[in-house]
Amino acid sequence: MTDSAPLDEMVDGASHVRPHWRGVFGTLFSLGHETLAERAELLERAFVDEGISAILPGEQHVNWRCDPIPLILSAAEFASLETGLAQRARLLDAILADIHGAGTLVELGAIPPELVYGNPGFLRPLRIGGSDAVATRHLHIYAADLMRGPDGVWRVLADRTDQARGLAYALENRRNLARIVPEIFQHQQIEPLRPFMESTGEALRALAPGGEGGIALLSGGHTDPLWFEHVLLARELSIGLVEPGDLTVRGGIVYLKTLRGLERIGVLLRRQPGNRMDPLELAHSPGPPGLLDAMRAGSVHIVNHPGSALAESPGLAEFLPAIARRLLGEDLLTPSQATLWLGDGANLRTVMRDLEGWVIRHATDGASVPVVPTHLTAGEREELAARVTAKPADYAAFMAPSPSVAPCSTASGLEARPVVLRMFLAHDGTAWRAMPGGLARALTDEDAIAGRLPRDAVSKDVWVLPDEAATTRYGPALDTRPMAIRRTAGDLPSRVADNFYWLGRNLERLEEAARLRRALIPRVTRPSASPRERADIELLSACLQAAGMSRAEDTFDHGTASRNAALLSTFRSDGAMRRQLARVANLSAQLRDRLTGEVHTILARSLHALTEAMRRLPADTDPRAVEHASALTTDILEFSAAIAGLAAENMVRGGGRLFFDFGRRMERAHAILEQLICLLEQPPGQVQPGRVEAGLQLALELRDSVITYRGRYLAVMQAAPALDLILADEGNPRGLAFQLLAMRDMLRQLTEEGDSLLTIVDRALRDARVIVAEVLRAPNQMVAAARLTEKLTAIETLVGTVADRVSRRYFTLLPVARSLTLESDSGGLPGTGLLGSGPSGSGLSGAA
């Protein structure tokens, strides 16, 4: 590192607070260290509960924190940076256009061929070349990592031309800081961030070829480490969020696959590596086949150009000043940190003479982590020198920086830490505009000064003070065609509908398992269980096993030593309830862009709370272990009820809400039939009326229908009235008929009257009513009820058929499965029902 003392962002050389920091400094002083430390903890908790760190249970933790003290830029300083970075954006765009077009820069020696043709970011299929080259903008969004040196000059450490990550992190920092530390905003005017996002969204819409097609952000999905950013960015820009499997290319045009059909896409904001865009031209790519051909034909605009990562090469920085004079006729206004490409022999000798005065990076990989020789042992430095000397063209070196420092809040008070600033720019159709803010990282000795955004970091909100003399800037007005009013569910992508459907099913599956546990726990914990209670335990245990929510070896007999283990095992890390909760969390994460902030926050907090409660369960030998299991069961039921209520009140009818509800109704219908079959099943060759009565009473209890039955029939247990309440009563929200009618109403929004799906549902409803009527006419109702398992299984098959056909028709887009021994799709029924399967063929998790 250099010997120069780093510049202090807040305090000048005379120990005076800089003018643009004075307003914030006074507020910080009045709050005091303890309050600031407390607010820092609240900020960290906010990110865990609902922000960047809100992750799935069991996933690697993302420890992203926002310091309560912002980094402040004056209006003049920001304007200077905006001008310099806009010039760099124009320059890098021109370089990319030349490399993918005429190729004169390499031909004339302005750029070494090794930095282009040996660069993993150089995608040969995208090079047009020669007279066929078309003038097109490669960059629309650009970011730069900057550091201020001891001389007060901001220098660029890295150009971000590929995906310009981190924009949503900056937005989330501002949102949470304003909510948790409002005092610092009260006496300080700062530039807002929303106008920049609005103008960027308008500029993206203006790129649609001929004004045709929608705009979407292309994400790798919820497994991407930056999935949170994709969700928030799509929401802030008011554009769709899609994954590669959601897209298809037909006739050279890119379409989004929706329930209603194909919807054209005109602009894709790329949040995937450029080399993973098209499997026809790029190896190991998940992108839709033909996407690059559609881009070349001009039917879709991809932002940024898939080959734009090339301009992030650290080794390119040495050549930018000369290229700026060649292409722009201008000197570089915002310089790079002094950089040398080591493929030049003289540069290599210069760096090797004083290795500790430089930072080493891979010459062509802008995401590579810099190697700081001063952090290495003598032996490690020798190994580094040997590697660099062996392949010098693979490396670049920039002069070891001494970044400026800014105050950060710690438990012991304020601490000055080095900061790196990332600024974001977007082309609004006429010029490059910078977001009046950004993302700053406060570094420790172990933090990388450049490279990918880390998962573990202390960040800062960046404030830009307003220029009182400046006029308001507006983006160019966008002339768009009037859009038709839509109120259908058909615009929902098939993958999203699939996920909503399975979120509903898995939530309901979790609730049904909790209801079984709630009925079981009091019976196994009573001091002295009666014969009837022991029979109930046996029946409930069978229901749990049929639902896959307990193990065959679990023993719930009263007083056995293994009772506690059997009750708690389902909540342990490998237990069925724990796995079911993880499925719900997984699907919630995949649907984050489709859930309102309120719904997602409650989901995330509840899932974290339930997971933590399961982790804190006591040992099986603890006397209060069963009490904890009982409390957990109640918490799960409350969680399910809360989500169902939020869906009813917060989600627009149709679309995701429709498939969410359909999944819940489907799963509840399946659970009713599965449980009733278990509860009515008799020992081989005999009928035990007492066992039938016990089973019916448990069925009423599991359907929350005991009070209703007592009110109607004065507690006299008969089979037909009980079965009517469970199977045929259309007004019982936990009965089968209610679920079937709800499913039929929802299917009517997707299909036409007479569709085979409606026919199957009507048949199941008719068969349920027939069962009740037959039992009512039987001379011995209990005996008749004991012989219903075959008929109930037939209805269960019908429900499974509906599940199978809905999945094939709306999610996997496959033809209906047919059998030579059954009728056609016009009304016949396939022989299988996939009630236990997940989103088959979609590559999505969520199946049980």
JSON list of N, CA and C in Angstrom, two decimals, residues 260-326:
[
{"chain": "A", "resi": 260, "resn": "ARG", "atom": "N", "xyz": [-52.72, -17.98, -21.27]},
{"chain": "A", "resi": 260, "resn": "ARG", "atom": "CA", "xyz": [-53.59, -17.57, -22.38]},
{"chain": "A", "resi": 260, "resn": "ARG", "atom": "C", "xyz": [-52.96, -17.86, -23.73]},
{"chain": "A", "resi": 261, "resn": "GLY", "atom": "N", "xyz": [-51.67, -18.09, -23.76]},
{"chain": "A", "resi": 261, "resn": "GLY", "atom": "CA", "xyz": [-50.97, -18.31, -25.02]},
{"chain": "A", "resi": 261, "resn": "GLY", "atom": "C", "xyz": [-49.62, -17.61, -24.98]},
{"chain": "A", "resi": 262, "resn": "LEU", "atom": "N", "xyz": [-49.12, -17.26, -26.16]},
{"chain": "A", "resi": 262, "resn": "LEU", "atom": "CA", "xyz": [-47.81, -16.64, -26.28]},
{"chain": "A", "resi": 262, "resn": "LEU", "atom": "C", "xyz": [-47.95, -15.12, -26.31]},
{"chain": "A", "resi": 263, "resn": "GLU", "atom": "N", "xyz": [-47.16, -14.45, -25.46]},
{"chain": "A", "resi": 263, "resn": "GLU", "atom": "CA", "xyz": [-47.13, -12.99, -25.41]},
{"chain": "A", "resi": 263, "resn": "GLU", "atom": "C", "xyz": [-45.76, -12.52, -25.87]},
{"chain": "A", "resi": 264, "resn": "ARG", "atom": "N", "xyz": [-45.72, -11.62, -26.83]},
{"chain": "A", "resi": 264, "resn": "ARG", "atom": "CA", "xyz": [-44.44, -11.19, -27.39]},
{"chain": "A", "resi": 264, "resn": "ARG", "atom": "C", "xyz": [-43.63, -10.39, -26.38]},
{"chain": "A", "resi": 265, "resn": "ILE", "atom": "N", "xyz": [-42.31, -10.62, -26.39]},
{"chain": "A", "resi": 265, "resn": "ILE", "atom": "CA", "xyz": [-41.36, -9.86, -25.58]},
{"chain": "A", "resi": 265, "resn": "ILE", "atom": "C", "xyz": [-40.47, -9.06, -26.52]},
{"chain": "A", "resi": 266, "resn": "GLY", "atom": "N", "xyz": [-40.40, -7.74, -26.29]},
{"chain": "A", "resi": 266, "resn": "GLY", "atom": "CA", "xyz": [-39.61, -6.88, -27.15]},
{"chain": "A", "resi": 266, "resn": "GLY", "atom": "C", "xyz": [-38.27, -6.49, -26.54]},
{"chain": "A", "resi": 267, "resn": "VAL", "atom": "N", "xyz": [-38.19, -6.48, -25.20]},
{"chain": "A", "resi": 267, "resn": "VAL", "atom": "CA", "xyz": [-36.96, -6.07, -24.52]},
{"chain": "A", "resi": 267, "resn": "VAL", "atom": "C", "xyz": [-36.71, -7.02, -23.36]},
{"chain": "A", "resi": 268, "resn": "LEU", "atom": "N", "xyz": [-35.47, -7.49, -23.26]},
{"chain": "A", "resi": 268, "resn": "LEU", "atom": "CA", "xyz": [-35.05, -8.32, -22.14]},
{"chain": "A", "resi": 268, "resn": "LEU", "atom": "C", "xyz": [-33.93, -7.62, -21.39]},
{"chain": "A", "resi": 269, "resn": "LEU", "atom": "N", "xyz": [-34.16, -7.31, -20.13]},
{"chain": "A", "resi": 269, "resn": "LEU", "atom": "CA", "xyz": [-33.10, -6.81, -19.26]},
{"chain": "A", "resi": 269, "resn": "LEU", "atom": "C", "xyz": [-32.38, -8.03, -18.71]},
{"chain": "A", "resi": 270, "resn": "ARG", "atom": "N", "xyz": [-31.19, -8.25, -19.19]},
{"chain": "A", "resi": 270, "resn": "ARG", "atom": "CA", "xyz": [-30.47, -9.49, -18.89]},
{"chain": "A", "resi": 270, "resn": "ARG", "atom": "C", "xyz": [-29.87, -9.46, -17.50]},
{"chain": "A", "resi": 271, "resn": "ARG", "atom": "N", "xyz": [-30.19, -10.50, -16.72]},
{"chain": "A", "resi": 271, "resn": "ARG", "atom": "CA", "xyz": [-29.54, -10.71, -15.43]},
{"chain": "A", "resi": 271, "resn": "ARG", "atom": "C", "xyz": [-28.99, -12.14, -15.37]},
{"chain": "A", "resi": 272, "resn": "GLN", "atom": "N", "xyz": [-28.50, -12.59, -16.51]},
{"chain": "A", "resi": 272, "resn": "GLN", "atom": "CA", "xyz": [-27.79, -13.84, -16.65]},
{"chain": "A", "resi": 272, "resn": "GLN", "atom": "C", "xyz": [-26.52, -13.56, -17.43]},
{"chain": "A", "resi": 273, "resn": "PRO", "atom": "N", "xyz": [-25.46, -14.38, -17.22]},
{"chain": "A", "resi": 273, "resn": "PRO", "atom": "CA", "xyz": [-24.24, -14.18, -18.01]},
{"chain": "A", "resi": 273, "resn": "PRO", "atom": "C", "xyz": [-24.53, -14.26, -19.50]},
{"chain": "A", "resi": 274, "resn": "GLY", "atom": "N", "xyz": [-23.84, -13.44, -20.27]},
{"chain": "A", "resi": 274, "resn": "GLY", "atom": "CA", "xyz": [-24.07, -13.41, -21.71]},
{"chain": "A", "resi": 274, "resn": "GLY", "atom": "C", "xyz": [-23.80, -14.73, -22.39]},
{"chain": "A", "resi": 275, "resn": "ASN", "atom": "N", "xyz": [-22.89, -15.53, -21.83]},
{"chain": "A", "resi": 275, "resn": "ASN", "atom": "CA", "xyz": [-22.56, -16.81, -22.47]},
{"chain": "A", "resi": 275, "resn": "ASN", "atom": "C", "xyz": [-23.55, -17.91, -22.12]},
{"chain": "A", "resi": 276, "resn": "ARG", "atom": "N", "xyz": [-24.68, -17.56, -21.48]},
{"chain": "A", "resi": 276, "resn": "ARG", "atom": "CA", "xyz": [-25.71, -18.54, -21.13]},
{"chain": "A", "resi": 276, "resn": "ARG", "atom": "C", "xyz": [-27.06, -18.13, -21.70]},
{"chain": "A", "resi": 277, "resn": "MET", "atom": "N", "xyz": [-27.03, -17.50, -22.88]},
{"chain": "A", "resi": 277, "resn": "MET", "atom": "CA", "xyz": [-28.26, -16.94, -23.43]},
{"chain": "A", "resi": 277, "resn": "MET", "atom": "C", "xyz": [-28.93, -17.82, -24.48]},
{"chain": "A", "resi": 278, "resn": "ASP", "atom": "N", "xyz": [-28.18, -18.71, -25.13]},
{"chain": "A", "resi": 278, "resn": "ASP", "atom": "CA", "xyz": [-28.77, -19.45, -26.26]},
{"chain": "A", "resi": 278, "resn": "ASP", "atom": "C", "xyz": [-28.05, -20.78, -26.43]},
{"chain": "A", "resi": 279, "resn": "PRO", "atom": "N", "xyz": [-28.71, -21.91, -26.17]},
{"chain": "A", "resi": 279, "resn": "PRO", "atom": "CA", "xyz": [-28.03, -23.21, -26.29]},
{"chain": "A", "resi": 279, "resn": "PRO", "atom": "C", "xyz": [-27.68, -23.59, -27.72]},
{"chain": "A", "resi": 280, "resn": "LEU", "atom": "N", "xyz": [-28.28, -22.94, -28.71]},
{"chain": "A", "resi": 280, "resn": "LEU", "atom": "CA", "xyz": [-27.94, -23.27, -30.10]},
{"chain": "A", "resi": 280, "resn": "LEU", "atom": "C", "xyz": [-26.57, -22.74, -30.49]},
{"chain": "A", "resi": 281, "resn": "GLU", "atom": "N", "xyz": [-26.12, -21.67, -29.83]},
{"chain": "A", "resi": 281, "resn": "GLU", "atom": "CA", "xyz": [-24.87, -21.04, -30.24]},
{"chain": "A", "resi": 281, "resn": "GLU", "atom": "C", "xyz": [-23.83, -20.97, -29.12]},
{"chain": "A", "resi": 282, "resn": "LEU", "atom": "N", "xyz": [-24.26, -21.17, -27.88]},
{"chain": "A", "resi": 282, "resn": "LEU", "atom": "CA", "xyz": [-23.34, -21.07, -26.75]},
{"chain": "A", "resi": 282, "resn": "LEU", "atom": "C", "xyz": [-23.49, -22.32, -25.89]},
{"chain": "A", "resi": 283, "resn": "ALA", "atom": "N", "xyz": [-22.37, -22.94, -25.57]},
{"chain": "A", "resi": 283, "resn": "ALA", "atom": "CA", "xyz": [-22.40, -24.21, -24.83]},
{"chain": "A", "resi": 283, "resn": "ALA", "atom": "C", "xyz": [-22.94, -24.02, -23.42]},
{"chain": "A", "resi": 284, "resn": "HIS", "atom": "N", "xyz": [-23.60, -25.05, -22.94]},
{"chain": "A", "resi": 284, "resn": "HIS", "atom": "CA", "xyz": [-24.10, -25.11, -21.54]},
{"chain": "A", "resi": 284, "resn": "HIS", "atom": "C", "xyz": [-25.00, -23.92, -21.22]},
{"chain": "A", "resi": 285, "resn": "SER", "atom": "N", "xyz": [-25.84, -23.54, -22.16]},
{"chain": "A", "resi": 285, "resn": "SER", "atom": "CA", "xyz": [-26.71, -22.39, -21.94]},
{"chain": "A", "resi": 285, "resn": "SER", "atom": "C", "xyz": [-28.14, -22.84, -21.67]},
{"chain": "A", "resi": 286, "resn": "PRO", "atom": "N", "xyz": [-28.78, -22.29, -20.63]},
{"chain": "A", "resi": 286, "resn": "PRO", "atom": "CA", "xyz": [-30.18, -22.63, -20.35]},
{"chain": "A", "resi": 286, "resn": "PRO", "atom": "C", "xyz": [-31.16, -21.73, -21.10]},
{"chain": "A", "resi": 287, "resn": "GLY", "atom": "N", "xyz": [-30.66, -20.76, -21.86]},
{"chain": "A", "resi": 287, "resn": "GLY", "atom": "CA", "xyz": [-31.53, -19.80, -22.51]},
{"chain": "A", "resi": 287, "resn": "GLY", "atom": "C", "xyz": [-32.40, -20.43, -23.58]},
{"chain": "A", "resi": 288, "resn": "PRO", "atom": "N", "xyz": [-33.45, -19.72, -24.01]},
{"chain": "A", "resi": 288, "resn": "PRO", "atom": "CA", "xyz": [-34.33, -20.27, -25.05]},
{"chain": "A", "resi": 288, "resn": "PRO", "atom": "C", "xyz": [-33.60, -20.39, -26.38]},
{"chain": "A", "resi": 289, "resn": "PRO", "atom": "N", "xyz": [-33.68, -21.52, -27.07]},
{"chain": "A", "resi": 289, "resn": "PRO", "atom": "CA", "xyz": [-33.00, -21.69, -28.36]},
{"chain": "A", "resi": 289, "resn": "PRO", "atom": "C", "xyz": [-33.48, -20.64, -29.36]},
{"chain": "A", "resi": 290, "resn": "GLY", "atom": "N", "xyz": [-32.51, -20.03, -30.06]},
{"chain": "A", "resi": 290, "resn": "GLY", "atom": "CA", "xyz": [-32.84, -19.04, -31.07]},
{"chain": "A", "resi": 290, "resn": "GLY", "atom": "C", "xyz": [-32.87, -17.61, -30.59]},
{"chain": "A", "resi": 291, "resn": "LEU", "atom": "N", "xyz": [-32.56, -17.38, -29.30]},
{"chain": "A", "resi": 291, "resn": "LEU", "atom": "CA", "xyz": [-32.64, -16.02, -28.76]},
{"chain": "A", "resi": 291, "resn": "LEU", "atom": "C", "xyz": [-31.65, -15.08, -29.43]},
{"chain": "A", "resi": 292, "resn": "LEU", "atom": "N", "xyz": [-30.40, -15.53, -29.64]},
{"chain": "A", "resi": 292, "resn": "LEU", "atom": "CA", "xyz": [-29.41, -14.65, -30.25]},
{"chain": "A", "resi": 292, "resn": "LEU", "atom": "C", "xyz": [-29.76, -14.34, -31.70]},
{"chain": "A", "resi": 293, "resn": "ASP", "atom": "N", "xyz": [-30.32, -15.30, -32.40]},
{"chain": "A", "resi": 293, "resn": "ASP", "atom": "CA", "xyz": [-30.74, -15.04, -33.77]},
{"chain": "A", "resi": 293, "resn": "ASP", "atom": "C", "xyz": [-31.84, -14.00, -33.80]},
{"chain": "A", "resi": 294, "resn": "ALA", "atom": "N", "xyz": [-32.77, -14.08, -32.85]},
{"chain": "A", "resi": 294, "resn": "ALA", "atom": "CA", "xyz": [-33.83, -13.07, -32.76]},
{"chain": "A", "resi": 294, "resn": "ALA", "atom": "C", "xyz": [-33.24, -11.70, -32.46]},
{"chain": "A", "resi": 295, "resn": "MET", "atom": "N", "xyz": [-32.22, -11.64, -31.61]},
{"chain": "A", "resi": 295, "resn": "MET", "atom": "CA", "xyz": [-31.57, -10.37, -31.29]},
{"chain": "A", "resi": 295, "resn": "MET", "atom": "C", "xyz": [-30.90, -9.79, -32.53]},
{"chain": "A", "resi": 296, "resn": "ARG", "atom": "N", "xyz": [-30.17, -10.63, -33.27]},
{"chain": "A", "resi": 296, "resn": "ARG", "atom": "CA", "xyz": [-29.50, -10.13, -34.48]},
{"chain": "A", "resi": 296, "resn": "ARG", "atom": "C", "xyz": [-30.51, -9.65, -35.50]},
{"chain": "A", "resi": 297, "resn": "ALA", "atom": "N", "xyz": [-31.68, -10.32, -35.57]},
{"chain": "A", "resi": 297, "resn": "ALA", "atom": "CA", "xyz": [-32.70, -9.92, -36.54]},
{"chain": "A", "resi": 297, "resn": "ALA", "atom": "C", "xyz": [-33.42, -8.65, -36.12]},
{"chain": "A", "resi": 298, "resn": "GLY", "atom": "N", "xyz": [-33.21, -8.21, -34.88]},
{"chain": "A", "resi": 298, "resn": "GLY", "atom": "CA", "xyz": [-33.82, -6.97, -34.41]},
{"chain": "A", "resi": 298, "resn": "GLY", "atom": "C", "xyz": [-35.21, -7.12, -33.85]},
{"chain": "A", "resi": 299, "resn": "SER", "atom": "N", "xyz": [-35.67, -8.36, -33.60]},
{"chain": "A", "resi": 299, "resn": "SER", "atom": "CA", "xyz": [-37.02, -8.53, -33.07]},
{"chain": "A", "resi": 299, "resn": "SER", "atom": "C", "xyz": [-37.07, -8.43, -31.56]},
{"chain": "A", "resi": 300, "resn": "VAL", "atom": "N", "xyz": [-35.90, -8.48, -30.92]},
{"chain": "A", "resi": 300, "resn": "VAL", "atom": "CA", "xyz": [-35.84, -8.32, -29.47]},
{"chain": "A", "resi": 300, "resn": "VAL", "atom": "C", "xyz": [-34.56, -7.55, -29.14]},
{"chain": "A", "resi": 301, "resn": "HIS", "atom": "N", "xyz": [-34.65, -6.69, -28.15]},
{"chain": "A", "resi": 301, "resn": "HIS", "atom": "CA", "xyz": [-33.49, -5.91, -27.72]},
{"chain": "A", "resi": 301, "resn": "HIS", "atom": "C", "xyz": [-33.05, -6.45, -26.36]},
{"chain": "A", "resi": 302, "resn": "ILE", "atom": "N", "xyz": [-31.78, -6.87, -26.26]},
{"chain": "A", "resi": 302, "resn": "ILE", "atom": "CA", "xyz": [-31.25, -7.41, -25.00]},
{"chain": "A", "resi": 302, "resn": "ILE", "atom": "C", "xyz": [-30.36, -6.37, -24.34]},
{"chain": "A", "resi": 303, "resn": "VAL", "atom": "N", "xyz": [-30.65, -6.07, -23.10]},
{"chain": "A", "resi": 303, "resn": "VAL", "atom": "CA", "xyz": [-29.95, -5.05, -22.33]},
{"chain": "A", "resi": 303, "resn": "VAL", "atom": "C", "xyz": [-29.26, -5.71, -21.13]},
{"chain": "A", "resi": 304, "resn": "ASN", "atom": "N", "xyz": [-27.97, -5.53, -20.99]},
{"chain": "A", "resi": 304, "resn": "ASN", "atom": "CA", "xyz": [-27.00, -5.06, -21.98]},
{"chain": "A", "resi": 304, "resn": "ASN", "atom": "C", "xyz": [-26.70, -6.17, -22.98]},
{"chain": "A", "resi": 305, "resn": "HIS", "atom": "N", "xyz": [-26.04, -5.78, -24.08]},
{"chain": "A", "resi": 305, "resn": "HIS", "atom": "CA", "xyz": [-25.64, -6.73, -25.12]},
{"chain": "A", "resi": 305, "resn": "HIS", "atom": "C", "xyz": [-24.95, -7.93, -24.47]},
{"chain": "A", "resi": 306, "resn": "PRO", "atom": "N", "xyz": [-25.27, -9.16, -24.90]},
{"chain": "A", "resi": 306, "resn": "PRO", "atom": "CA", "xyz": [-24.68, -10.34, -24.25]},
{"chain": "A", "resi": 306, "resn": "PRO", "atom": "C", "xyz": [-23.15, -10.37, -24.23]},
{"chain": "A", "resi": 307, "resn": "GLY", "atom": "N", "xyz": [-22.51, -9.65, -25.15]},
{"chain": "A", "resi": 307, "resn": "GLY", "atom": "CA", "xyz": [-21.05, -9.63, -25.16]},
{"chain": "A", "resi": 307, "resn": "GLY", "atom": "C", "xyz": [-20.43, -8.49, -24.40]},
{"chain": "A", "resi": 308, "resn": "SER", "atom": "N", "xyz": [-21.23, -7.78, -23.60]},
{"chain": "A", "resi": 308, "resn": "SER", "atom": "CA", "xyz": [-20.73, -6.57, -22.95]},
{"chain": "A", "resi": 308, "resn": "SER", "atom": "C", "xyz": [-19.77, -6.84, -21.81]},
{"chain": "A", "resi": 309, "resn": "ALA", "atom": "N", "xyz": [-19.71, -8.08, -21.29]},
{"chain": "A", "resi": 309, "resn": "ALA", "atom": "CA", "xyz": [-18.76, -8.38, -20.21]},
{"chain": "A", "resi": 309, "resn": "ALA", "atom": "C", "xyz": [-17.31, -8.20, -20.65]},
{"chain": "A", "resi": 310, "resn": "LEU", "atom": "N", "xyz": [-17.09, -8.21, -21.95]},
{"chain": "A", "resi": 310, "resn": "LEU", "atom": "CA", "xyz": [-15.75, -8.03, -22.48]},
{"chain": "A", "resi": 310, "resn": "LEU", "atom": "C", "xyz": [-15.10, -6.74, -22.00]},
{"chain": "A", "resi": 311, "resn": "ALA", "atom": "N", "xyz": [-15.90, -5.68, -21.87]},
{"chain": "A", "resi": 311, "resn": "ALA", "atom": "CA", "xyz": [-15.36, -4.37, -21.49]},
{"chain": "A", "resi": 311, "resn": "ALA", "atom": "C", "xyz": [-15.02, -4.28, -20.01]},
{"chain": "A", "resi": 312, "resn": "GLU", "atom": "N", "xyz": [-15.33, -5.32, -19.22]},
{"chain": "A", "resi": 312, "resn": "GLU", "atom": "CA", "xyz": [-14.97, -5.32, -17.81]},
{"chain": "A", "resi": 312, "resn": "GLU", "atom": "C", "xyz": [-13.55, -5.80, -17.57]},
{"chain": "A", "resi": 313, "resn": "SER", "atom": "N", "xyz": [-12.85, -6.22, -18.62]},
{"chain": "A", "resi": 313, "resn": "SER", "atom": "CA", "xyz": [-11.51, -6.78, -18.47]},
{"chain": "A", "resi": 313, "resn": "SER", "atom": "C", "xyz": [-10.59, -5.80, -17.75]},
{"chain": "A", "resi": 314, "resn": "PRO", "atom": "N", "xyz": [-10.03, -6.19, -16.60]},
{"chain": "A", "resi": 314, "resn": "PRO", "atom": "CA", "xyz": [-9.13, -5.28, -15.87]},
{"chain": "A", "resi": 314, "resn": "PRO", "atom": "C", "xyz": [-7.95, -4.82, -16.71]},
{"chain": "A", "resi": 315, "resn": "GLY", "atom": "N", "xyz": [-7.45, -5.67, -17.61]},
{"chain": "A", "resi": 315, "resn": "GLY", "atom": "CA", "xyz": [-6.30, -5.29, -18.42]},
{"chain": "A", "resi": 315, "resn": "GLY", "atom": "C", "xyz": [-6.60, -4.21, -19.43]},
{"chain": "A", "resi": 316, "resn": "LEU", "atom": "N", "xyz": [-7.87, -3.95, -19.72]},
{"chain": "A", "resi": 316, "resn": "LEU", "atom": "CA", "xyz": [-8.24, -2.94, -20.71]},
{"chain": "A", "resi": 316, "resn": "LEU", "atom": "C", "xyz": [-8.00, -1.53, -20.20]},
{"chain": "A", "resi": 317, "resn": "ALA", "atom": "N", "xyz": [-7.98, -1.35, -18.87]},
{"chain": "A", "resi": 317, "resn": "ALA", "atom": "CA", "xyz": [-7.90, 0.00, -18.29]},
{"chain": "A", "resi": 317, "resn": "ALA", "atom": "C", "xyz": [-6.66, 0.76, -18.76]},
{"chain": "A", "resi": 318, "resn": "GLU", "atom": "N", "xyz": [-5.54, 0.06, -18.97]},
{"chain": "A", "resi": 318, "resn": "GLU", "atom": "CA", "xyz": [-4.31, 0.73, -19.39]},
{"chain": "A", "resi": 318, "resn": "GLU", "atom": "C", "xyz": [-4.48, 1.44, -20.74]},
{"chain": "A", "resi": 319, "resn": "PHE", "atom": "N", "xyz": [-5.34, 0.92, -21.60]},
{"chain": "A", "resi": 319, "resn": "PHE", "atom": "CA", "xyz": [-5.43, 1.41, -22.98]},
{"chain": "A", "resi": 319, "resn": "PHE", "atom": "C", "xyz": [-6.57, 2.41, -23.18]},
{"chain": "A", "resi": 320, "resn": "LEU", "atom": "N", "xyz": [-7.38, 2.64, -22.15]},
{"chain": "A", "resi": 320, "resn": "LEU", "atom": "CA", "xyz": [-8.54, 3.51, -22.32]},
{"chain": "A", "resi": 320, "resn": "LEU", "atom": "C", "xyz": [-8.17, 4.96, -22.65]},
{"chain": "A", "resi": 321, "resn": "PRO", "atom": "N", "xyz": [-7.17, 5.58, -22.02]},
{"chain": "A", "resi": 321, "resn": "PRO", "atom": "CA", "xyz": [-6.87, 6.98, -22.37]},
{"chain": "A", "resi": 321, "resn": "PRO", "atom": "C", "xyz": [-6.57, 7.16, -23.86]},
{"chain": "A", "resi": 322, "resn": "ALA", "atom": "N", "xyz": [-5.74, 6.28, -24.43]},
{"chain": "A", "resi": 322, "resn": "ALA", "atom": "CA", "xyz": [-5.41, 6.41, -25.85]},
{"chain": "A", "resi": 322, "resn": "ALA", "atom": "C", "xyz": [-6.62, 6.13, -26.73]},
{"chain": "A", "resi": 323, "resn": "ILE", "atom": "N", "xyz": [-7.45, 5.15, -26.35]},
{"chain": "A", "resi": 323, "resn": "ILE", "atom": "CA", "xyz": [-8.63, 4.84, -27.15]},
{"chain": "A", "resi": 323, "resn": "ILE", "atom": "C", "xyz": [-9.64, 5.99, -27.09]},
{"chain": "A", "resi": 324, "resn": "ALA", "atom": "N", "xyz": [-9.73, 6.65, -25.94]},
{"chain": "A", "resi": 324, "resn": "ALA", "atom": "CA", "xyz": [-10.65, 7.80, -25.83]},
{"chain": "A", "resi": 324, "resn": "ALA", "atom": "C", "xyz": [-10.25, 8.89, -26.81]},
{"chain": "A", "resi": 325, "resn": "ARG", "atom": "N", "xyz": [-8.96, 9.14, -26.92]},
{"chain": "A", "resi": 325, "resn": "ARG", "atom": "CA", "xyz": [-8.51, 10.16, -27.87]},
{"chain": "A", "resi": 325, "resn": "ARG", "atom": "C", "xyz": [-8.77, 9.72, -29.31]},
{"chain": "A", "resi": 326, "resn": "ARG", "atom": "N", "xyz": [-8.64, 8.40, -29.57]},
{"chain": "A", "resi": 326, "resn": "ARG", "atom": "CA", "xyz": [-8.83, 7.89, -30.93]},
{"chain": "A", "resi": 326, "resn": "ARG", "atom": "C", "xyz": [-10.31, 7.90, -31.32]}
]
